[in-house]
Coordinates of C-alpha atoms and ligand atoms in Angstrom, one line a residue:
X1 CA -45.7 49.6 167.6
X2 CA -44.2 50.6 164.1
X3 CA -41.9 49.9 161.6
X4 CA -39.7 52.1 160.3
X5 CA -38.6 51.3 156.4
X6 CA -35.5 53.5 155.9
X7 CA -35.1 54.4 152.3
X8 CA -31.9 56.3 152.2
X9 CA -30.3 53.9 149.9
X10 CA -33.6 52.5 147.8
X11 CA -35.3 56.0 146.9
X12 CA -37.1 53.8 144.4
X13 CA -40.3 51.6 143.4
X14 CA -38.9 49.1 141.2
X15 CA -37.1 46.7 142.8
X16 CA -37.4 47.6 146.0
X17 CA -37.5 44.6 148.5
X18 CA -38.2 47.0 151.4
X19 CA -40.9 48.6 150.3
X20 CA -42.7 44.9 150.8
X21 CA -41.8 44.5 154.0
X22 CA -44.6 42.8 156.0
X23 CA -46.7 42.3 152.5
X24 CA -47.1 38.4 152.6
X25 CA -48.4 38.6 155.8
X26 CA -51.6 36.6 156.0
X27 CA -53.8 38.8 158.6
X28 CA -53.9 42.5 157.6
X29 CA -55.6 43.4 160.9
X30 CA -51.9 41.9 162.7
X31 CA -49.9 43.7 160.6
X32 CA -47.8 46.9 162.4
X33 CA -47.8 49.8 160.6
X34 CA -45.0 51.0 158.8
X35 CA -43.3 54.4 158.1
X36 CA -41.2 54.8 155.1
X37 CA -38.3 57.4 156.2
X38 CA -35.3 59.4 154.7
X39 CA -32.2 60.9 156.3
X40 CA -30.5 63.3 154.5
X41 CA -27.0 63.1 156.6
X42 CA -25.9 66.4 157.8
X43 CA -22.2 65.8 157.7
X44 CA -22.3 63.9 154.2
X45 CA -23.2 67.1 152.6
X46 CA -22.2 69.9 155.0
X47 CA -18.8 68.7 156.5
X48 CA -15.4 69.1 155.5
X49 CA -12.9 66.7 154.5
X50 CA -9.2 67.4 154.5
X51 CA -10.4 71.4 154.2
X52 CA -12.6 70.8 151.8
X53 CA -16.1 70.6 151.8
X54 CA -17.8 67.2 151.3
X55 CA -20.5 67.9 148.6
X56 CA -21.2 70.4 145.8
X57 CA -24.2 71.8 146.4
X58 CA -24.9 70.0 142.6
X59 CA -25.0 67.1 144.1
X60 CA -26.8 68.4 147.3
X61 CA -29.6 69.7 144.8
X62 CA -29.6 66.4 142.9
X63 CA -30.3 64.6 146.5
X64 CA -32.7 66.6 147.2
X65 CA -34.7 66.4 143.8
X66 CA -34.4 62.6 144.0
X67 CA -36.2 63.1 147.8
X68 CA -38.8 65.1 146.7
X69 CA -39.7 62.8 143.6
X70 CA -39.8 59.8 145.8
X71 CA -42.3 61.7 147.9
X72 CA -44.4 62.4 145.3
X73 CA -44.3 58.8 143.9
X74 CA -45.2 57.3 147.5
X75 CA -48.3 60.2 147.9
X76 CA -49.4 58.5 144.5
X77 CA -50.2 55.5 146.9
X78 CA -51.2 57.8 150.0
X79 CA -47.9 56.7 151.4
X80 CA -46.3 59.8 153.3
X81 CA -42.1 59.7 153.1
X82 CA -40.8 61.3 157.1
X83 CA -37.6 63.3 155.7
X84 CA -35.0 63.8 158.4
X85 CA -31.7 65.8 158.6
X86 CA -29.2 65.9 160.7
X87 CA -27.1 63.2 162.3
X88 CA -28.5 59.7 161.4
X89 CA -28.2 57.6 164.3
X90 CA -29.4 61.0 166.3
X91 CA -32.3 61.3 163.9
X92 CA -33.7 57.8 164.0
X93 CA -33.1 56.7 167.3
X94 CA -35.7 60.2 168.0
X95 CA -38.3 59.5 165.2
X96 CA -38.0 55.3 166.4
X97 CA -39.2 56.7 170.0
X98 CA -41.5 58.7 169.1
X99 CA -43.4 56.4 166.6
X100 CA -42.9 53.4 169.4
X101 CA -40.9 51.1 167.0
X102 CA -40.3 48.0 167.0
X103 CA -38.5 46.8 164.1
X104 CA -36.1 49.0 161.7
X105 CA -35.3 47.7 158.4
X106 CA -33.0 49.3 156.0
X107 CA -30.3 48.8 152.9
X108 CA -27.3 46.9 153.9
X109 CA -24.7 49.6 153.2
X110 CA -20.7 49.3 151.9
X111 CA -19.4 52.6 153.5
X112 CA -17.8 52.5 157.1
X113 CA -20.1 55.3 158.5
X114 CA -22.9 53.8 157.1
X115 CA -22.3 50.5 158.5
X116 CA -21.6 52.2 161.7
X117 CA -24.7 53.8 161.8
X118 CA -26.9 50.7 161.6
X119 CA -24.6 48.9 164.1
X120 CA -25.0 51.8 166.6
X121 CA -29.0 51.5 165.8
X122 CA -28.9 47.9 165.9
X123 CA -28.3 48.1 169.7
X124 CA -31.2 49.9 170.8
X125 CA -33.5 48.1 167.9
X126 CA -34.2 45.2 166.1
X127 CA -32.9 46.3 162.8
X128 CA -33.0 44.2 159.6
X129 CA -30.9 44.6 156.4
X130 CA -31.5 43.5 153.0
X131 CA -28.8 44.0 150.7
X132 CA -30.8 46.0 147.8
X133 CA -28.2 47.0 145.7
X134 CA -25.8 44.4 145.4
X135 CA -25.9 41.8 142.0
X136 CA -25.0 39.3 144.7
X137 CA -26.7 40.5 147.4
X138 CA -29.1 37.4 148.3
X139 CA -27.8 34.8 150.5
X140 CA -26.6 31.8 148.0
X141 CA -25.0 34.2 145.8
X142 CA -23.1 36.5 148.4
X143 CA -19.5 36.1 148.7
X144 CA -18.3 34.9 151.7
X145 CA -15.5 38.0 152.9
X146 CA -13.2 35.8 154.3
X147 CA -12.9 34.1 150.9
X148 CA -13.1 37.3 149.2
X149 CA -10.4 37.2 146.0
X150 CA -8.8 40.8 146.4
X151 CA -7.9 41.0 142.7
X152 CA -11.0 41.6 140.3
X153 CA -9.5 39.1 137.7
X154 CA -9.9 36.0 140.5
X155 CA -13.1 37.5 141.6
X156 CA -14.5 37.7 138.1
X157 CA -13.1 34.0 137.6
X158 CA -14.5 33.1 140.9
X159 CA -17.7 34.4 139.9
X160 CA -18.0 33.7 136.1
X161 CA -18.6 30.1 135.9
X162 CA -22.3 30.8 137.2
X163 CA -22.6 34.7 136.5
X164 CA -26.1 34.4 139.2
X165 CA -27.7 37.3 140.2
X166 CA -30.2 37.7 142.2
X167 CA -33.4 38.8 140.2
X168 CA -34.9 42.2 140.2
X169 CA -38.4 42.3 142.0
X170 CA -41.7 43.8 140.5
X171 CA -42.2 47.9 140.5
X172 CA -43.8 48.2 143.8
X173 CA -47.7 48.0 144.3
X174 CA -49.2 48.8 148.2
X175 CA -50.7 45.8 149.6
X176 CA -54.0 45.3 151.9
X177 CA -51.5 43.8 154.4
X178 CA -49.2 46.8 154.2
X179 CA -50.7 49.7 157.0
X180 CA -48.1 52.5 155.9
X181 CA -49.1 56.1 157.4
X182 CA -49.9 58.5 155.2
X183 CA -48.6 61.6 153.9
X184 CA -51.1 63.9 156.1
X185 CA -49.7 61.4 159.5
X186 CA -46.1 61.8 158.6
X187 CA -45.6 65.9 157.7
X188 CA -45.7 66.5 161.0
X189 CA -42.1 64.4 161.5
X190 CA -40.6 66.4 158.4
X191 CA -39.9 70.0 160.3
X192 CA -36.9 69.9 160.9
X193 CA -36.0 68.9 156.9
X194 CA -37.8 72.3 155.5
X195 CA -34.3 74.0 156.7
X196 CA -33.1 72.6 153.4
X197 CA -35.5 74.1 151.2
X198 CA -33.9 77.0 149.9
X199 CA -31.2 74.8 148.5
X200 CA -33.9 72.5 146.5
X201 CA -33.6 74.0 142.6
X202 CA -35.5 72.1 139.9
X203 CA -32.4 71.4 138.8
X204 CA -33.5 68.2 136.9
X205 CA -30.1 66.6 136.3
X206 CA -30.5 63.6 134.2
X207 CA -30.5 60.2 135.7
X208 CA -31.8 62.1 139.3
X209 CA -35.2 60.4 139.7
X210 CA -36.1 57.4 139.3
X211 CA -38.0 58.3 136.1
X212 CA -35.1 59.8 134.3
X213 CA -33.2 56.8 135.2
X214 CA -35.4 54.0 134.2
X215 CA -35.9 56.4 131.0
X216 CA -32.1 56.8 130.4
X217 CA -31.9 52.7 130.7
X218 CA -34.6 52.1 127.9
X219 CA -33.0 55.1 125.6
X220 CA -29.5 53.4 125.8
X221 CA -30.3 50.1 125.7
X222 CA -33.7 49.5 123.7
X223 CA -34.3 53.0 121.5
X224 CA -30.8 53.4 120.3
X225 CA -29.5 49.4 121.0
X226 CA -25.8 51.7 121.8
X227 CA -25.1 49.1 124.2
X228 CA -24.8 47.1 120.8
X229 CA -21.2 49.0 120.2
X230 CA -20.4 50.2 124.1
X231 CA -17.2 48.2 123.9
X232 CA -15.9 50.3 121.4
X233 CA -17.1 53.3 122.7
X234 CA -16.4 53.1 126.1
X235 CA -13.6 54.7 126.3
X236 CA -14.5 58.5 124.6
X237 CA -14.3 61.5 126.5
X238 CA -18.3 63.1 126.0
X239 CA -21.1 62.6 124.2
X240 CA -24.4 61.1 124.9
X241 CA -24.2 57.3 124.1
X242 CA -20.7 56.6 124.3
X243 CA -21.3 55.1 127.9
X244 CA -24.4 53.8 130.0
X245 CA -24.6 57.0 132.1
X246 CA -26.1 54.6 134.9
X247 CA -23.4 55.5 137.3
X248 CA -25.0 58.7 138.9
X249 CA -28.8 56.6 139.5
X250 CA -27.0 53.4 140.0
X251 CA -25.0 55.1 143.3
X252 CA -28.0 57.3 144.4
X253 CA -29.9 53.9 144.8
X254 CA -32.9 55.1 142.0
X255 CA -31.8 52.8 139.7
X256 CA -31.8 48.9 140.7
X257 CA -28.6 46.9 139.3
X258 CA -30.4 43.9 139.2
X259 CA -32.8 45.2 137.1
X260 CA -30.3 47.0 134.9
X261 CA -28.5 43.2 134.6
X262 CA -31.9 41.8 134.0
X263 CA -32.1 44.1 131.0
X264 CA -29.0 43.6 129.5
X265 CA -30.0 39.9 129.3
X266 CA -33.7 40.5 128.2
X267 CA -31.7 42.6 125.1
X268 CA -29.1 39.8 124.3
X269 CA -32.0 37.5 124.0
X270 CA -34.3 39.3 122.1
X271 CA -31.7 41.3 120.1
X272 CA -28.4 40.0 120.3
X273 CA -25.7 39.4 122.8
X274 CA -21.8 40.4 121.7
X275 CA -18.6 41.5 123.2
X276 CA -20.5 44.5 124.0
X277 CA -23.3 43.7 126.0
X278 CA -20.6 41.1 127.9
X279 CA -18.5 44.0 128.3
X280 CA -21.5 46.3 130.5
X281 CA -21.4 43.3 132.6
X282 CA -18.3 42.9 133.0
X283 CA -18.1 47.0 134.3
X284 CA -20.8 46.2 136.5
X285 CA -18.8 43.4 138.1
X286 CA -16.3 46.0 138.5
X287 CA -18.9 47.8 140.6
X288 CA -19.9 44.5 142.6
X289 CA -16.0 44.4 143.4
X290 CA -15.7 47.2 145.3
X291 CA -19.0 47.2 146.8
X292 CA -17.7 43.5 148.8
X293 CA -14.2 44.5 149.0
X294 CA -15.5 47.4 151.0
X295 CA -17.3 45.3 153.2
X296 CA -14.3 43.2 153.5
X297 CA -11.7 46.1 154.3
X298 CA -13.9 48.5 155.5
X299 CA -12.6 51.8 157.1
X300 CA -8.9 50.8 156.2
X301 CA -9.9 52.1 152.4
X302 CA -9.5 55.4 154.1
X303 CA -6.2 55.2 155.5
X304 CA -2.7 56.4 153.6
X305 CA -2.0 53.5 152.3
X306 CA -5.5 51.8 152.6
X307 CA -5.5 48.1 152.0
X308 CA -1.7 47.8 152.2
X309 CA 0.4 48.4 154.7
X310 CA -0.1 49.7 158.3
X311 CA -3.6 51.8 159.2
X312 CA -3.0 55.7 159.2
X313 CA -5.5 57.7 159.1
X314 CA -3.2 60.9 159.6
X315 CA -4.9 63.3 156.9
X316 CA -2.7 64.5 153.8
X317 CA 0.1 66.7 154.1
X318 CA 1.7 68.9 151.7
X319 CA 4.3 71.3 151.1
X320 CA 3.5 74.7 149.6
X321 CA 4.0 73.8 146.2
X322 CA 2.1 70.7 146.1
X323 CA -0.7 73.2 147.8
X324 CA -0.5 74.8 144.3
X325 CA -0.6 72.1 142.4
X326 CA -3.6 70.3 144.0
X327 CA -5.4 73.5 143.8
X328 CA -4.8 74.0 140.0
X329 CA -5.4 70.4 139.1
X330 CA -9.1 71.0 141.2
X331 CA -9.7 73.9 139.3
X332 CA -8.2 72.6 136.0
X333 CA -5.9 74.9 135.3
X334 CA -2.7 72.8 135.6
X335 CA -1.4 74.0 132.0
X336 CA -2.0 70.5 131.0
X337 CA -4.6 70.6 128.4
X338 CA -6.0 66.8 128.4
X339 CA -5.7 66.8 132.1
X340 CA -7.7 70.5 132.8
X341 CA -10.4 69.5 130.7
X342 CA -11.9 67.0 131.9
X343 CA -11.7 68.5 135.3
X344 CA -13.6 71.6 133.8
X345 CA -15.6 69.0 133.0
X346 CA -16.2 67.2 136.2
X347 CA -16.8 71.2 137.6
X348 CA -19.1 71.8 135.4
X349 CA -21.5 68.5 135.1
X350 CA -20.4 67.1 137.8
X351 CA -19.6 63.8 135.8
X352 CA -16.2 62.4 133.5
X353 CA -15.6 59.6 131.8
X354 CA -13.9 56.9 133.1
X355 CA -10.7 57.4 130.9
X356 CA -10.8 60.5 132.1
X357 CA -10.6 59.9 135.6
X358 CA -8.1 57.6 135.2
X359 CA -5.6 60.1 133.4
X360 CA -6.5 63.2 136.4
X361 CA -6.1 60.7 139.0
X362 CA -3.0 58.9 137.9
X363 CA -1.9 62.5 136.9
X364 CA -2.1 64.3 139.9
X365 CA -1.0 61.0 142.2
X366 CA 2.3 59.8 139.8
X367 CA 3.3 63.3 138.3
X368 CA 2.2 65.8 141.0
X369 CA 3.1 63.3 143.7
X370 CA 0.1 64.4 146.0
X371 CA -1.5 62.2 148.4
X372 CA -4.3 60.2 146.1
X373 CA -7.0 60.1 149.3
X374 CA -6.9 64.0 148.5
X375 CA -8.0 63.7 144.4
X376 CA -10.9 60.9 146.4
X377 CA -12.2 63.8 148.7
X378 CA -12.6 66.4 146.0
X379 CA -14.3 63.7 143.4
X380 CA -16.0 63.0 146.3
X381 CA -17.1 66.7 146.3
X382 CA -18.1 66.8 142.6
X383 CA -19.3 63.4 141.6
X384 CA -22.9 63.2 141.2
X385 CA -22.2 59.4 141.1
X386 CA -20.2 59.8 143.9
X387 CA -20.0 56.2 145.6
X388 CA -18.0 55.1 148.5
X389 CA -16.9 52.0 147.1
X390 CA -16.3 52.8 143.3
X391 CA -14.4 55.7 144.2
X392 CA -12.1 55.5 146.8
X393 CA -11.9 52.1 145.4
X394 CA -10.6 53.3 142.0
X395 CA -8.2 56.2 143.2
X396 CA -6.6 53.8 145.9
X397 CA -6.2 50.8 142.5
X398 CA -4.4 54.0 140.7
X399 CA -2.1 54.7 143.5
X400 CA -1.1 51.2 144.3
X401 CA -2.4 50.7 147.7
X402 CA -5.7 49.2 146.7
X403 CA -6.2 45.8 144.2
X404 CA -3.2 46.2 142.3
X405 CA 0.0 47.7 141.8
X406 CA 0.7 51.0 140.7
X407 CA -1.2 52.3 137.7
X408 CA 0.6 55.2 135.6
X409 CA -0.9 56.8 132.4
X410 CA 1.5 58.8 130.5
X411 CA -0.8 61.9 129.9
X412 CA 0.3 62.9 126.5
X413 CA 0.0 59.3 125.0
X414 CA -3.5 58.9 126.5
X415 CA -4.3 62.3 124.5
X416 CA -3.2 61.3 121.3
X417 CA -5.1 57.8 121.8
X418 CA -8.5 59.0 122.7
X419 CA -8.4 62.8 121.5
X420 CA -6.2 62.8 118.6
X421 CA -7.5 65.5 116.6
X422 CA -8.2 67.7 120.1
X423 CA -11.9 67.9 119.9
X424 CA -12.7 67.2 123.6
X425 CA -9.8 69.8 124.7
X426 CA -10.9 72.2 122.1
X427 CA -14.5 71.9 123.1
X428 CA -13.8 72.5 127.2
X429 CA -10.9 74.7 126.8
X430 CA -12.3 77.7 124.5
X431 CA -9.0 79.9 125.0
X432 CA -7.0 77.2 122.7
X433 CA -7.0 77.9 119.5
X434 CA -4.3 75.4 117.8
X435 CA -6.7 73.4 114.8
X436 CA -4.7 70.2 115.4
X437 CA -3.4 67.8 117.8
X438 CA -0.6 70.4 118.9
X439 CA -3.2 71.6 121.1
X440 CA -2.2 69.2 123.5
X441 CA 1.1 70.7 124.3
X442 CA 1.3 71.4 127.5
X443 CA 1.9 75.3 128.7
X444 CA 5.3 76.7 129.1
X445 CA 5.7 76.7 132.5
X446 CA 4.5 73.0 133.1
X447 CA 7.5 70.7 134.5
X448 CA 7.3 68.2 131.7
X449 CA 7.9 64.1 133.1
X450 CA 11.1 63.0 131.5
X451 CA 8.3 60.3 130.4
X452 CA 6.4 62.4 128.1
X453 CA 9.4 63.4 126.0
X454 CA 9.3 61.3 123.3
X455 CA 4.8 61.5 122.9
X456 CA 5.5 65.5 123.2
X457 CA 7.3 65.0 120.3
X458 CA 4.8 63.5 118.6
X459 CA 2.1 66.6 118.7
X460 CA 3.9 68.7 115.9
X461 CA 5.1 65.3 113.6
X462 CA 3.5 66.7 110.5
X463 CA 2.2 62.9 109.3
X464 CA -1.3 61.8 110.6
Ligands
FAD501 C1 -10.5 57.7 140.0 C2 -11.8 57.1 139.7 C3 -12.9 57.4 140.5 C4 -14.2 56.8 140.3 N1 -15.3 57.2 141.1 C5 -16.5 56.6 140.8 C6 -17.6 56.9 141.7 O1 -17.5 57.6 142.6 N2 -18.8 56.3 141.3 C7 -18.9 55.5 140.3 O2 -20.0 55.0 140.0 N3 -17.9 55.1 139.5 C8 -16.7 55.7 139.8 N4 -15.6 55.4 138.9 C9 -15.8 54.3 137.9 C10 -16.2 54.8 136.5 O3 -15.3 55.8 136.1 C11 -17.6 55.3 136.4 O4 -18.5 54.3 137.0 C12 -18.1 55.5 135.0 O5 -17.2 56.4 134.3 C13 -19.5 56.0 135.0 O6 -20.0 56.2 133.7 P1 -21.1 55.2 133.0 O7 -22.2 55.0 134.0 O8 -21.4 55.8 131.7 O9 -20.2 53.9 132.9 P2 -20.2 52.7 132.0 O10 -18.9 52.6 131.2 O11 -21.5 52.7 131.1 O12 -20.3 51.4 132.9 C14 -21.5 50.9 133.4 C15 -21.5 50.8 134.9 O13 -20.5 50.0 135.4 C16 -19.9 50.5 136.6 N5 -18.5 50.8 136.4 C17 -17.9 51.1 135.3 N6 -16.5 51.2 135.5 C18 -16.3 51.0 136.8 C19 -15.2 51.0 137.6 N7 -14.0 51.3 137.2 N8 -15.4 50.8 139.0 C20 -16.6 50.6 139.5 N9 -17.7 50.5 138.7 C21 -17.6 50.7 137.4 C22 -20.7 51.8 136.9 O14 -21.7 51.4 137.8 C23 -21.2 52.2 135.6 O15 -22.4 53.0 135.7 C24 -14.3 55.9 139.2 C25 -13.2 55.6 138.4 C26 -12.0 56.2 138.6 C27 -10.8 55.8 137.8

């Protein structure tokens, strides 16, 4: 009899409750042995999705990386890492009969098809969850989702008053009552995962492994204290410590969010808590938000209208024009400068900020009038943060059909605001050439919103 300790969510050693599974048990000769496993889902990076496919193969690679570096870190220990591909539920169920197990224990996820996964496992095994990447994912602290407030402000308020999180565990050291096989036991599971190899570059994008995240953390919060000014910063377009940058680690499960919280605290005690070091919180209680309110609403997020209104899961349909439209606001090349550069952006790295996605999003939902659940599957596509929760979460708040009401930017205004003098569109969008904020005027052929009139008029005013 085994155990099989399913990492997909937790490729990580620090603060990893699952790795200790079975460690304070008193009589190492007892214990079972356990298997840490992988499962790179098949149709999470090789499906479609409304015609389009469900993951960049940047994001594929960055999976990938973060697989092979958690492999490496567990054969530091002698602990061998079974990597699987293919269909989940398929893949388990085969590699639990094979190794004769008895227990699984896994992540608690947010997503539908996650959740559906361990439900359908759950009735052939005894299968465990611990909620690892939750703030309040331990039992006094989790919300009940009955009682769950669907607006973030009465969550927050709900929430506030105690601020608890549940704390961060220490980085991960094997036990003598932990039997996990070893890497020369497991290889022979693997086969079927060496398909994938000639997609794994070295592509080394920041933040994939665990090391480059818990390196990024220290850079931003201890080496240059930027978290000092975040709340002024926050809302920039590039640069390197204008933001965290946790989001990609944070989704991919390498970085720990309670540790993260446990840091900002350790710096406002040691250094000095502000408005800004509130403020990361505060974002990352954004994050918590969705996580429950996905868990609350589950697969109605993915429906037209998602939380609101009746359940259609009919996908999106357009005419031929809006078919135009979508496809030059993917490929950034709507004639709107602000708005095609920081989707050349998100092509390029894979990443925007989050002033950024909220001008694409409410941009091509409001003005283009395309179905939002289509800009979700192609962020989906791109984002090497992608996360269930955060972003169909985000795009369904924009549209109106999520946590609040309708959420319109006015394009133009938002460019003077946060790049007046054009920089950011300058710097993604080479073939402009205007030297001043005029090189935000839209092309010719762009169908101006009767709303942008008087801010369009504003890009040639000659005073500052
Ligand atoms: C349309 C749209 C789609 C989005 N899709 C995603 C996504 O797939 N994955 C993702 O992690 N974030 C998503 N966000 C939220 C936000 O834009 C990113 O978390 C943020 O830009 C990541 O950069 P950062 O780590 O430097 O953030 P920081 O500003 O440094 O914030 C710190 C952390 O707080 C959390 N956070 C911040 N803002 C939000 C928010 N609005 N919602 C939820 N969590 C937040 C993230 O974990 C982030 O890493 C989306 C926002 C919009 C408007």
């Amino acid at each position: 009899m085994t155990c099989l300790v399913l990492l997909d969510q937790a490729l990580r050693l620090h603060d990893n409750p699952l790795l200790w599974y079975g460690a304070a048990a008193d009589n190492s000769a007892d214990s079972q042995p356990l298997v840490a496993v992988v499962c790179l889902d098949k149709s999470a990076f090789f499906d479609q999705q409304y015609g389009m496919a469900r993951a960049s193969l940047l994001r594929l690679q960055q999976q990938l990386q973060l697989i092979a570096d958690t492999e490496q870190a567990l054969g530091r220990f002698n602990i061998g890492l079974v990597t699987l591909f293919g269909e989940p539920e398929a893949e388990i169920s085969h590699l639990a009969g094979l190794l004769q197990a008895s227990q699984i224990i896994a992540a608690t996820p947010t997503g539908y098809r996650e959740q559906q996964t361990l439900e359908k496992l759950g009735r052939r095994f005894p299968v465990t969850s611990v909620d690892v990447n939750s703030l309040l994912g331990i039992a006094p602290l989790m919300p009940e989702l009955d009682n769950l407030p669907d607006s973030f402000s009465a969550f927050r308020k709900q929430r506030e008053p105690m601020l608890q999180v549940a704390p961060a565990l220490a980085q991960y050291q094997p036990q003598p009552s932990q039997h996990w096989l070893t890497p020369a036991e497991t290889r022979v599971f693997s086969e079927n995962f060496r398909q994938l190899a000639p997609f794994s570059q070295p592509t080394l994008q920041p933040g994939s492994s665990e090391h480059h995240a818990l390196q990024r953390l220290d850079d931003y919060i201890w080496q240059q204290q930027a978290i000092s000014y975040y709340k002024q910063s926050r809302n920039s377009l590039f640069g390197d410590y204008y933001a965290s940058k946790f989001s990609a680690p944070l989704a991919t499960g390498c970085l720990s969010v309670r540790y993260c919280w446990q840091q900002i605290l350790d710096y406002e005690q040691q250094i000095a808590a502000n408005e800004s070091t509130y403020w990361l919180k505060f974002e990352l209680l954004w994050r918590e938000f969705f996580r429950w309110q996905f868990r609350k609403y589950s697969k109605a997020w993915f429906s037209r209208n998602a939380i609101k209104g009746p359940l259609d899961f009919s996908p999106p349909a357009l005419t031929v024009a809006k078919q135009l439209h979508f496809k030059n606001w993917c490929a950034g090349a709507t004639g709107v400068p602000f708005i095609d550069a920081n989707m050349r952006l998100l092509n390029t790295t894979g990443l925007m900020s989050n002033r950024g996605r909220q001008n694409v999003a409410s941009f091509l939902i409001h003005d283009l009038g395309v179905d939002w659940r289509l800009g979700a599957a192609y962020f989906e596509q791109r984002l090497l943060d992608y996360d269930v929760a955060s972003n169909w979460g985000n795009w369904a708040y924009i549209a109106g059909s999520g946590n609040s009401g309708e959420r319109q930017f006015n394009v133009i205004k938002q460019a003077l605001s946060y790049d007046p003098d054009g920089d950011f569109v300058r710097a993604m969008l080479p073939e402009l050439t205007a030297h001043d904020r005029s090189i935000h005027q839209p092309a010719a052929e762009v169908k101006v919103p009767a709303h942008w009139q008087s801010w369009l008029a504003k890009l040639t005013d000659k005073k500052p």
